[in-house]
Short mmCIF file of C-alpha atoms in Angstrom, two decimals:
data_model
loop_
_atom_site.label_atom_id
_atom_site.label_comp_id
_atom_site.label_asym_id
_atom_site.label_seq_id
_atom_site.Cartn_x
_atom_site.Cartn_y
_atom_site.Cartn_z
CA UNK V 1 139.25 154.74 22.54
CA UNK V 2 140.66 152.12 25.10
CA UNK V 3 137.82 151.61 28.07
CA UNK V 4 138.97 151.78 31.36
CA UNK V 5 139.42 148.47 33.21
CA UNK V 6 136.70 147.51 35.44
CA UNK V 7 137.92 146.62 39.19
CA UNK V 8 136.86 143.28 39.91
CA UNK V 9 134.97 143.98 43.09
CA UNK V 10 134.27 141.24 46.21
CA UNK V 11 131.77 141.32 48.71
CA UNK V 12 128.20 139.98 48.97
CA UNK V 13 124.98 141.17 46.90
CA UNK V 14 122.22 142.24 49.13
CA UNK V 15 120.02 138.77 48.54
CA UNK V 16 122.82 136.74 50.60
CA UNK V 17 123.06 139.11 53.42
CA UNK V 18 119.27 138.79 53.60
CA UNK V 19 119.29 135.03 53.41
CA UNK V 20 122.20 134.26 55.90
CA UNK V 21 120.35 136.58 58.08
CA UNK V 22 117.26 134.42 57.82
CA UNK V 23 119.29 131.32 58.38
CA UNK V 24 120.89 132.85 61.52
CA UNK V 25 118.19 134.38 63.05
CA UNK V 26 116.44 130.95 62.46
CA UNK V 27 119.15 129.35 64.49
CA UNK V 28 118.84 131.91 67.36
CA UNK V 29 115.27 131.69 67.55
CA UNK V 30 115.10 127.94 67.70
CA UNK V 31 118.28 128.40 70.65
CA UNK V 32 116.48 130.79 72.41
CA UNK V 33 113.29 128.62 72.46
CA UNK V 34 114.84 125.08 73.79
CA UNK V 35 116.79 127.46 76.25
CA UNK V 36 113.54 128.79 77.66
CA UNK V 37 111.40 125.58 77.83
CA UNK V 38 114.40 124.06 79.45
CA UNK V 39 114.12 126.62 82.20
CA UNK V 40 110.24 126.90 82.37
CA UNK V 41 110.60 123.04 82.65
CA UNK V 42 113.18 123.45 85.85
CA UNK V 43 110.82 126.04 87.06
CA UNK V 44 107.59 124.43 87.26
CA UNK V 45 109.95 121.09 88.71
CA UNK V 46 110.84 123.19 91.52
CA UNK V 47 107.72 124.63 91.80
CA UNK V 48 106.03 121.29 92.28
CA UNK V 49 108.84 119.74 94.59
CA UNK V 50 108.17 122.87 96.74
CA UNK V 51 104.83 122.21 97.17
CA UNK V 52 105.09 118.52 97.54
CA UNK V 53 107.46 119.32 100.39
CA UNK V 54 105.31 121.64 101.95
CA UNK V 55 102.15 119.28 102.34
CA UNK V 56 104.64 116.52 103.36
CA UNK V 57 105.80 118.82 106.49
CA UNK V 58 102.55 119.65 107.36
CA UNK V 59 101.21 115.89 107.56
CA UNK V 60 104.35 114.91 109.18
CA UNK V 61 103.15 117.79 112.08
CA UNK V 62 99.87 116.38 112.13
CA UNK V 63 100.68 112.99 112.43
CA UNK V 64 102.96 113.36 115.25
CA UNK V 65 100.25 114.73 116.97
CA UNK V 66 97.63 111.71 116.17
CA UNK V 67 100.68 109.11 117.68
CA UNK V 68 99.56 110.06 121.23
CA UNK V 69 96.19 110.61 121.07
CA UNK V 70 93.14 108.85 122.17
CA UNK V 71 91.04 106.68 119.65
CA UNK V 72 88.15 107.22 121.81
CA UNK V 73 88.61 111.16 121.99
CA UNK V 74 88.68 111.33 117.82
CA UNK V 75 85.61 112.86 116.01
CA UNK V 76 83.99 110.56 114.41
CA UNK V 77 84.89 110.52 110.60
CA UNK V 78 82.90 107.69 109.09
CA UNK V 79 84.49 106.20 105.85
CA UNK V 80 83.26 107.75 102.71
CA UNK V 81 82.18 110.56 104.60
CA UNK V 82 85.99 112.41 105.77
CA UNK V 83 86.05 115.50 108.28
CA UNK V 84 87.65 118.64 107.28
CA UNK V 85 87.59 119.25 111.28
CA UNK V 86 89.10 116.83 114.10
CA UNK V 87 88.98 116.86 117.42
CA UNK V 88 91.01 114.30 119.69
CA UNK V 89 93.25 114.35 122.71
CA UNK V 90 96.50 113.28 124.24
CA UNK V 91 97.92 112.38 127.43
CA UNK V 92 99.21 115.22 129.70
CA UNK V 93 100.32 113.75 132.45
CA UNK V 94 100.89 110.35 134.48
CA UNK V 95 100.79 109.77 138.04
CA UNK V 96 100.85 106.33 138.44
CA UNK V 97 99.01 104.40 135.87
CA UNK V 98 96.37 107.03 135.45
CA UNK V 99 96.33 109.59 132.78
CA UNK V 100 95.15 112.96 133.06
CA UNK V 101 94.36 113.86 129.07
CA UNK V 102 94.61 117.25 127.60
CA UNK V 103 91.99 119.63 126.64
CA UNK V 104 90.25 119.14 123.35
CA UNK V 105 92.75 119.44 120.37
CA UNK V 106 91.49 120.55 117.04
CA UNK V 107 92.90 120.70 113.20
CA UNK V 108 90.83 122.29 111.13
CA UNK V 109 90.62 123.48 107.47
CA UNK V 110 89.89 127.32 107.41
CA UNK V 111 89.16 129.75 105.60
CA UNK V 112 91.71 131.78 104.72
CA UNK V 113 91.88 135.66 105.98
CA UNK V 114 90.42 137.91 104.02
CA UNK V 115 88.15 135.18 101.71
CA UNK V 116 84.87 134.00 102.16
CA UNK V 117 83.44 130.51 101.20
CA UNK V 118 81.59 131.98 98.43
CA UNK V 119 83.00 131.03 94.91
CA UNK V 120 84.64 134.36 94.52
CA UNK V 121 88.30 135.35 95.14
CA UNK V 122 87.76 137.96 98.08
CA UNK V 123 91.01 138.72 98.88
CA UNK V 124 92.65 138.89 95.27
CA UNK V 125 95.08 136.36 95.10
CA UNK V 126 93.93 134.43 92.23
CA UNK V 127 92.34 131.90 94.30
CA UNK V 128 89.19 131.13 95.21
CA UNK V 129 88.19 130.31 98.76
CA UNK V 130 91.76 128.98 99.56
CA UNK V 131 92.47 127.98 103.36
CA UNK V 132 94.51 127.22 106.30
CA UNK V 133 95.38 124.56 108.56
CA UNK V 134 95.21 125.92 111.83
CA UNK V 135 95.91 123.75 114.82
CA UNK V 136 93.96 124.73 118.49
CA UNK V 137 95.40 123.49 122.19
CA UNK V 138 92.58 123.67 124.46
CA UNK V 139 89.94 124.40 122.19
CA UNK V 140 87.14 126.86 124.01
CA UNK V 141 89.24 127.25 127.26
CA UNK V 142 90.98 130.45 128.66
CA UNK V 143 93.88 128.73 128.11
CA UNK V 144 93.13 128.10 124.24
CA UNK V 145 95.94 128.86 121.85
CA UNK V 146 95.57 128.58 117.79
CA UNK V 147 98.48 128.28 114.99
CA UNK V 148 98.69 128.02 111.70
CA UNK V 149 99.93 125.16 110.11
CA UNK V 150 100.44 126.26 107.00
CA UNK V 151 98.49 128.34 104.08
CA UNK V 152 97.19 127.82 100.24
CA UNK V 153 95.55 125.24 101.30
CA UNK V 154 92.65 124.23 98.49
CA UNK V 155 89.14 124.66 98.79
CA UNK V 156 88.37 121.58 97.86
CA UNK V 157 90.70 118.09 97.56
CA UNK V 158 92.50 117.53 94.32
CA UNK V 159 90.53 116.42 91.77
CA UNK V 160 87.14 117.38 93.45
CA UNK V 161 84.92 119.73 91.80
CA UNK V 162 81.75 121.48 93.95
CA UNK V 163 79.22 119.84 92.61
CA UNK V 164 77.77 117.04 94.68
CA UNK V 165 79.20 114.58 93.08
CA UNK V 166 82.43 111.93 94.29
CA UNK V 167 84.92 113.19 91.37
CA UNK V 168 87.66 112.03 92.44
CA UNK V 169 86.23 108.87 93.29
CA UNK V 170 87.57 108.81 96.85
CA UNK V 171 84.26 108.13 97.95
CA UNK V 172 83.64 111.62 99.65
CA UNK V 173 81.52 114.07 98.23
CA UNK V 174 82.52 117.69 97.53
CA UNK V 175 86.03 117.49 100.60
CA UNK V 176 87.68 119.84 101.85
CA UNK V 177 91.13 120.69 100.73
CA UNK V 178 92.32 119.12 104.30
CA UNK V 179 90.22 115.78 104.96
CA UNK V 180 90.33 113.59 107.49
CA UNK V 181 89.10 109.65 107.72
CA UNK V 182 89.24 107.16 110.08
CA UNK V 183 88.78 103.52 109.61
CA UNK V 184 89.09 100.90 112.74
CA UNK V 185 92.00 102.42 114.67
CA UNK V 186 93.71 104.30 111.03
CA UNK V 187 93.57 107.71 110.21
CA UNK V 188 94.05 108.71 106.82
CA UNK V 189 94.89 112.49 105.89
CA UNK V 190 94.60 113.93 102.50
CA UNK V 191 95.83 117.72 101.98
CA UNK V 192 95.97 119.42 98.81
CA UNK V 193 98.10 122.61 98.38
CA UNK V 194 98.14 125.07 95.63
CA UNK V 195 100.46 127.66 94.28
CA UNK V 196 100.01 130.36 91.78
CA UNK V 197 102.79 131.64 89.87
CA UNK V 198 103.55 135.13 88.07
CA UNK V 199 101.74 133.74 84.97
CA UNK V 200 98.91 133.27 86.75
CA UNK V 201 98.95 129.57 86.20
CA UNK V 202 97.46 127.43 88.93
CA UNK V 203 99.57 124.22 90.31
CA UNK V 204 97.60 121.70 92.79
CA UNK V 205 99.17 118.68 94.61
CA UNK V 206 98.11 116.51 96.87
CA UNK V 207 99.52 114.19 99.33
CA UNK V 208 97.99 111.66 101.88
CA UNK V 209 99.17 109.57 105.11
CA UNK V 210 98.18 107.17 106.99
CA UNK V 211 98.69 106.53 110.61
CA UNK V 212 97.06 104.03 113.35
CA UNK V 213 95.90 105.24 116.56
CA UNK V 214 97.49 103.85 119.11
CA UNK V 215 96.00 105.00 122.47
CA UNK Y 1 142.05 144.87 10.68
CA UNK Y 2 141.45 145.03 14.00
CA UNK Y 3 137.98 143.98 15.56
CA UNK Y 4 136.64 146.37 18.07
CA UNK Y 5 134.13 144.82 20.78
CA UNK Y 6 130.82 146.85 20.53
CA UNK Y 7 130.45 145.72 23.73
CA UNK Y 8 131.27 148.19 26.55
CA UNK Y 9 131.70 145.48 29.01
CA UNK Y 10 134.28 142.50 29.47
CA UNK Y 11 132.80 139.90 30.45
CA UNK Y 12 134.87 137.50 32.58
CA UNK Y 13 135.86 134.07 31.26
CA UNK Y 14 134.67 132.08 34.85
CA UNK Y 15 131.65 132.43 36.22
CA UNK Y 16 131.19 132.50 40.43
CA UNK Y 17 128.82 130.89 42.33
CA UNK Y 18 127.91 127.79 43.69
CA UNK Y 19 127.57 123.95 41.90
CA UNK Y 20 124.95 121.82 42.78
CA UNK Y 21 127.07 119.75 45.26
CA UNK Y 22 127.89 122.76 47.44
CA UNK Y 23 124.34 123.21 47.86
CA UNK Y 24 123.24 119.98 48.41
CA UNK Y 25 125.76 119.01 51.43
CA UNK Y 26 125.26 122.64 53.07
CA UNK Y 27 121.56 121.68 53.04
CA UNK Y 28 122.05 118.49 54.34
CA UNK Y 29 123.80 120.30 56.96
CA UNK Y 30 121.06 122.34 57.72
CA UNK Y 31 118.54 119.40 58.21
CA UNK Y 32 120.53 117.52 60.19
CA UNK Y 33 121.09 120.47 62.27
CA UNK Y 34 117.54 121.63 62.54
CA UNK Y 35 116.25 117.95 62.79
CA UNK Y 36 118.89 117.59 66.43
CA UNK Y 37 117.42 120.93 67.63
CA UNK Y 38 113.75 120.34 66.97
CA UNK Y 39 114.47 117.03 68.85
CA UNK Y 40 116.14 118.93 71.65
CA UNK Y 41 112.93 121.45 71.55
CA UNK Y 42 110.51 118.13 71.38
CA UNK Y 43 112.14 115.97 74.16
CA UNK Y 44 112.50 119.36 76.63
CA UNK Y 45 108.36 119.67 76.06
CA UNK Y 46 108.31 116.67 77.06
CA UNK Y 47 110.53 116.33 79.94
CA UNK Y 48 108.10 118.74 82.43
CA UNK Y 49 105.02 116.19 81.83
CA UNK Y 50 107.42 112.91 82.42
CA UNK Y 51 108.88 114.11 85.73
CA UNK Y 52 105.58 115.47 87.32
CA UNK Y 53 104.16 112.02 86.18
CA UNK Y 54 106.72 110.22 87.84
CA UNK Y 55 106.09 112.16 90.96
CA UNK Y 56 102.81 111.59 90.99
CA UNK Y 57 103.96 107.43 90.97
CA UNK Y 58 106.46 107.77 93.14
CA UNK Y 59 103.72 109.62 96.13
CA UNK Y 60 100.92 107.22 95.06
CA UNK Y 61 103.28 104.70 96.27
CA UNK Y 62 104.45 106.26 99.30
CA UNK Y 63 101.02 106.97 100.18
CA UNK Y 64 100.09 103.26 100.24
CA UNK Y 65 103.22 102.69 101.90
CA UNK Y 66 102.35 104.55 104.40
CA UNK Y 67 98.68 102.95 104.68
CA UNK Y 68 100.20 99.62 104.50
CA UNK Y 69 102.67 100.35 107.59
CA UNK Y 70 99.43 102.03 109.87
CA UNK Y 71 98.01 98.96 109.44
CA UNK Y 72 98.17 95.89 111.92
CA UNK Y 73 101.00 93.86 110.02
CA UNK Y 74 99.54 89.98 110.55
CA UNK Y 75 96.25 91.54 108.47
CA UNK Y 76 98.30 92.78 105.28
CA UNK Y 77 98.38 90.28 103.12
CA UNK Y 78 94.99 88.83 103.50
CA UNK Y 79 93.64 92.93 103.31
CA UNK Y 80 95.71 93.23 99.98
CA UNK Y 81 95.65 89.86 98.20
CA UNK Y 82 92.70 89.45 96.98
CA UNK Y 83 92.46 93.13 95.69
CA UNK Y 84 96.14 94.30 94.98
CA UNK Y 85 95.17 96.90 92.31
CA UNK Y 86 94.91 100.42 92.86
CA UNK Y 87 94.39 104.01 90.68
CA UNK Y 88 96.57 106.85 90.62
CA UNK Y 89 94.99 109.92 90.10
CA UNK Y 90 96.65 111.25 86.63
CA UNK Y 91 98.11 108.44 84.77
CA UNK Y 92 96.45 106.09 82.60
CA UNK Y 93 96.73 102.46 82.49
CA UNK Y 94 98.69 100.83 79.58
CA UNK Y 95 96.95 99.29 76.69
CA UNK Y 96 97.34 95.34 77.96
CA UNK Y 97 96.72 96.21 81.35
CA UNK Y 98 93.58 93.77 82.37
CA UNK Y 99 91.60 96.02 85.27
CA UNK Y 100 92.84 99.78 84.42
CA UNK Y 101 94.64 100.15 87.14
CA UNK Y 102 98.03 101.54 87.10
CA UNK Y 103 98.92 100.26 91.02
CA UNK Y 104 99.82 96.82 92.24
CA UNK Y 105 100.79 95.49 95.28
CA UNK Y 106 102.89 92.42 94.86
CA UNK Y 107 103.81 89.64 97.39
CA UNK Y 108 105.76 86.43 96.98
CA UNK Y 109 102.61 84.39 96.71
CA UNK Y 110 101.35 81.78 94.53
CA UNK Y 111 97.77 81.42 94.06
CA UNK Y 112 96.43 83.25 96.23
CA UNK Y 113 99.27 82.00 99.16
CA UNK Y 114 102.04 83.18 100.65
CA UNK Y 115 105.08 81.18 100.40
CA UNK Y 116 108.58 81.00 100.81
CA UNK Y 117 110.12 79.34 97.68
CA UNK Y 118 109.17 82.03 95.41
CA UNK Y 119 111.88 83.36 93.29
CA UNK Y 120 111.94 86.79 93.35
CA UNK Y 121 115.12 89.01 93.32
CA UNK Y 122 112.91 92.39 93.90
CA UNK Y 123 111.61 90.55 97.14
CA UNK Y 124 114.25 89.12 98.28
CA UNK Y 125 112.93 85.62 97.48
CA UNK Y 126 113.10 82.85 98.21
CA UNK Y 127 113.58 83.44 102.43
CA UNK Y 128 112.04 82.47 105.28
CA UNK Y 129 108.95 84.29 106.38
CA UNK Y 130 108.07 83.14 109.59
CA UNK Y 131 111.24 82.54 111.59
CA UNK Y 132 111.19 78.81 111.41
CA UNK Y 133 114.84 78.63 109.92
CA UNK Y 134 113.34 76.98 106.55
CA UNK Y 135 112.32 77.80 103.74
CA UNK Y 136 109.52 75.65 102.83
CA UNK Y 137 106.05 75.37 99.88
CA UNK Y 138 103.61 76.31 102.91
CA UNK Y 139 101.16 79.07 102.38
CA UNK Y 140 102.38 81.13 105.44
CA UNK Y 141 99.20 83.79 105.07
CA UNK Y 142 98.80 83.33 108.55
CA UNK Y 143 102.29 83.16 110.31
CA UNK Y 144 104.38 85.20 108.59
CA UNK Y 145 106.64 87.41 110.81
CA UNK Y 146 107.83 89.76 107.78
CA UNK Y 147 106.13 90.05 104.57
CA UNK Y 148 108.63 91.59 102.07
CA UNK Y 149 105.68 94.08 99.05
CA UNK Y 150 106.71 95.92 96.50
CA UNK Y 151 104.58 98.87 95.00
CA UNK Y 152 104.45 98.66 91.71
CA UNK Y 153 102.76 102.06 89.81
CA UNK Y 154 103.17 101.12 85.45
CA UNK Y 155 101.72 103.31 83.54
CA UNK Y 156 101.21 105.33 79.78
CA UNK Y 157 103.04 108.23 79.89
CA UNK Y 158 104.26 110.93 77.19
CA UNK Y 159 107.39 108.90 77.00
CA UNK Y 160 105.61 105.42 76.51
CA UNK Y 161 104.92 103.11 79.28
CA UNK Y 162 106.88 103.80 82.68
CA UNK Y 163 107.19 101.83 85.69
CA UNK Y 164 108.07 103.22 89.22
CA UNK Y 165 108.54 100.52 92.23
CA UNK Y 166 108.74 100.88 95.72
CA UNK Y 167 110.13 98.12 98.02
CA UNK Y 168 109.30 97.91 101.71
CA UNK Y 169 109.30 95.00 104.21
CA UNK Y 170 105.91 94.75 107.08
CA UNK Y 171 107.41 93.14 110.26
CA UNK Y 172 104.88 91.27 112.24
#
C-alpha cells in the first residue's frame, strides 16, 4: 500500500512565538521605561524652574521695596540671628528738602490659612505648617492694607530642621522659611518655597538676595 | 525484490533550522541593542540630578552676585580676598579640592594684590583698573575703579566634576 504524501507544512512551532514574544515585549518594556524617565525628568525640570521663578519674583517685589526705605526705620535683624518679620519705611512725600515718611511697612512670614504652627498638617495639603508672605502698608492704622505676596512658603529655610540647632550652617537657628538679615547698610533675604506634586513628593528651593539700604 | 520502508514516515533529506553563525550575530545584535538602550535608560536617570545640580551652581552664584553688587564697591576685594571660598548647599567638593568648598571668587590678583598685568582671558586681563590709561605691576587694592570677579562653583556631581562660572564687573 503506497502512503499518502505528507504536505510539507510552514509556519512557526509554539516555542518561537513564545520567545519572539519575550524578545519584543523586552524591547517595549525597556522603550516604554526611557520614554517615561525622560518625561518624569522634564517634569520635575519644570517643576523646579517654576519654583525657582516664583521665589525670584517675590524677592525682586521685596527688594524694590527695601531701595527706598530708611536704614534707620529697619527692625533690627542682628547677624546670625535673621527676622522672619521686618518693619521699615519709605519716603512719601517731599516738600522741599524734608521728607514726610510713610507709615510702618511690614513683610512678614505667616502662617498659612487654615494651618497652625504645630507640626501637623491642619489644612491637608501635605504640608506641614507652610506660610505666606504677606506685605502690610500702614501697619496698625485705619488706613492699613495687607497682601499676599505669594504662598507655599516653607516652615522653616531650606536645609533647616526644628531642632535648635544651625543645620544649615547659615548661622541662624531653627529660620523661618522667609528670613531676613541685615549687616551695616545690606539686607540679605533668604526664601524657600515648596511644591508638592500628585505623587506626593515634596520639592524645596531656595533663593537669596542681597540689597544695600540706601536711605 | 523490492525493499519496503517499515517506516511510516519520510523523513526529509535537509534539516531546518539555524547554524551557529546565525545565532551568534543575531545575539550580538541583541547586546549591542540592549547595551545603547540601557545607556539611554542610565544617562536619562541621570540627567534630572545633573540639571537640578547645575541650578543649584548657577543660583549660588547669582546669589553672591547679588551680595557682591549690595556691597560698597571700593570694599570688595579686600572683603573677598583673603577668604574667596564659599559652600553651596548640595554639592560636594571634588576630591583635590584643598578647603571643601565648592565656591570661589576669583580676581586678577597676585599674592594677595590686585594688579593689572594679569593674564586672564575670563577677566578680561590684562586692563587697566583704575583709569590711569596704563596698565602697570601695582597692587591697585585700593584704587581700583572696576574690579572685573568671576564666580566660580566646581564641584562632584553624578556626571563627574562640573564647573559653572559667572562673570560680572564691580564699578567703583
Amino acid at each position: 500500500m503506497k502512503l499518502p504524501e505528507r504536505k510539507h507544512l510552514s509556519g512557526f512551532t509554539l516555542i518561537e512565538l513564545m520567545i519572539g514574544t519575550t524578545v519584543v515585549a523586552g524591547l517595549f518594556y525597556a522603550i516604554a521605561t526611557t520614554s517615561l524617565s525622560a518625561s518624569n525628568t522634564y517634569d520635575e525640570t519644570m517643576r523646579r524652574a517654576r519654583l525657582v521663578t516664583k521665589a525670584h519674583k517675590v524677592l525682586d517685589r521685596i527688594s524694590d521695596e527695601f531701595v527706598e526705605a530708611e536704614l534707620t526705620t529697619i527692625t533690627p535683624a542682628l547677624p546670625g540671628v535673621g527676622a522672619s518679620t521686618i518693619t521699615y519705611r519709605v519716603p512719601g512725600s517731599l516738600a522741599g528738602s524734608v521728607i514726610t515718611w510713610s507709615g510702618n511697612r511690614t513683610i512678614a512670614f505667616q502662617t498659612d490659612a487654615g494651618e497652625f504652627d504645630d507640626g501637623i498638617d491642619n489644612n491637608g495639603d501635605g504640608r506641614i505648617d507652610e506660610g505666606v508672605v504677606l506685605f502690610t502698608i500702614d501697619a496698625g492704622l485705619a488706613t492699613q492694607k495687607q497682601v499676599t505676596l505669594c504662598h507655599d512658603v516653607r516652615s522653616l529655610l531650606g536645609g533647616e530642621l526644628s531642632n535648635l540647632g544651625d543645620d544649615n550652617g547659615n548661622l541662624m537657628v531653627d529660620e523661618r522659611g522667609l528670613v531676613f538679615e541685615l549687616t551695616a547698610n545690606v539686607l540679605t533675604i533668604r526664601l524657600t518655597l515648596e511644591d508638592i506634586d500628585e505623587d506626593g513628593n515634596t520639592l524645596s528651593k531656595t533663593v537669596q538676595t542681597s540689597v544695600r539700604i540706601r536711605n | 525484490m523490492r525493499l519496503i520502508s517499515k517506516s511510516p514516515v519520510n523523513r526529509p533529506r535537509s534539516r531546518s533550522g539555524f547554524t551557529l553563525v546565525d545565532v551568534a550575530l543575531a545575539t550580538v545584535i541583541l547586546v549591542v541593542a540592549a547595551g545603547g538602550l540601557i545607556g539611554t535608560v542610565i544617562s536619562t536617570s541621570r540627567l534630572a540630578r545633573t540639571t537640578e545640580e547645575t541650578a543649584d551652581a548657577y543660583e549660588a552664584a547669582r546669589a553672591m552676585t547679588e551680595q557682591i553688587h549690595a556691597m560698597d564697591a571700593t570694599t570688595v576685594f579686600t572683603t573677598f580676598i583673603g577668604a574667596p571660598n564659599f559652600d553651596v548647599t548640595g554639592l560636594g567638593a571634588v576630591a583635590d579640592d584643598a578647603d571643601g568648598l565648592v565656591g570661589e571668587i576669583l580676581f586678577p590678583s597676585v599674592g594677595g594684590e590686585l594688579r593689572e598685568d594679569v593674564v586672564d582671558a575670563s577677566l578680561g586681563m590684562p586692563r587697566d583698573l583704575n583709569g590711569d590709561g596704563a596698565i602697570d605691576a601695582l597692587n591697585h587694592a585700593d584704587d581700583y575703579i572696576i574690579l572685573p570677579i568671576t564666580i566660580r562653583i566646581r564641584w562632584m556631581g553624578v556626571s563627574g566634576r562640573q564647573t559653572a562660572d559667572l562673570s560680572l564687573l564691580v564699578q567703583g
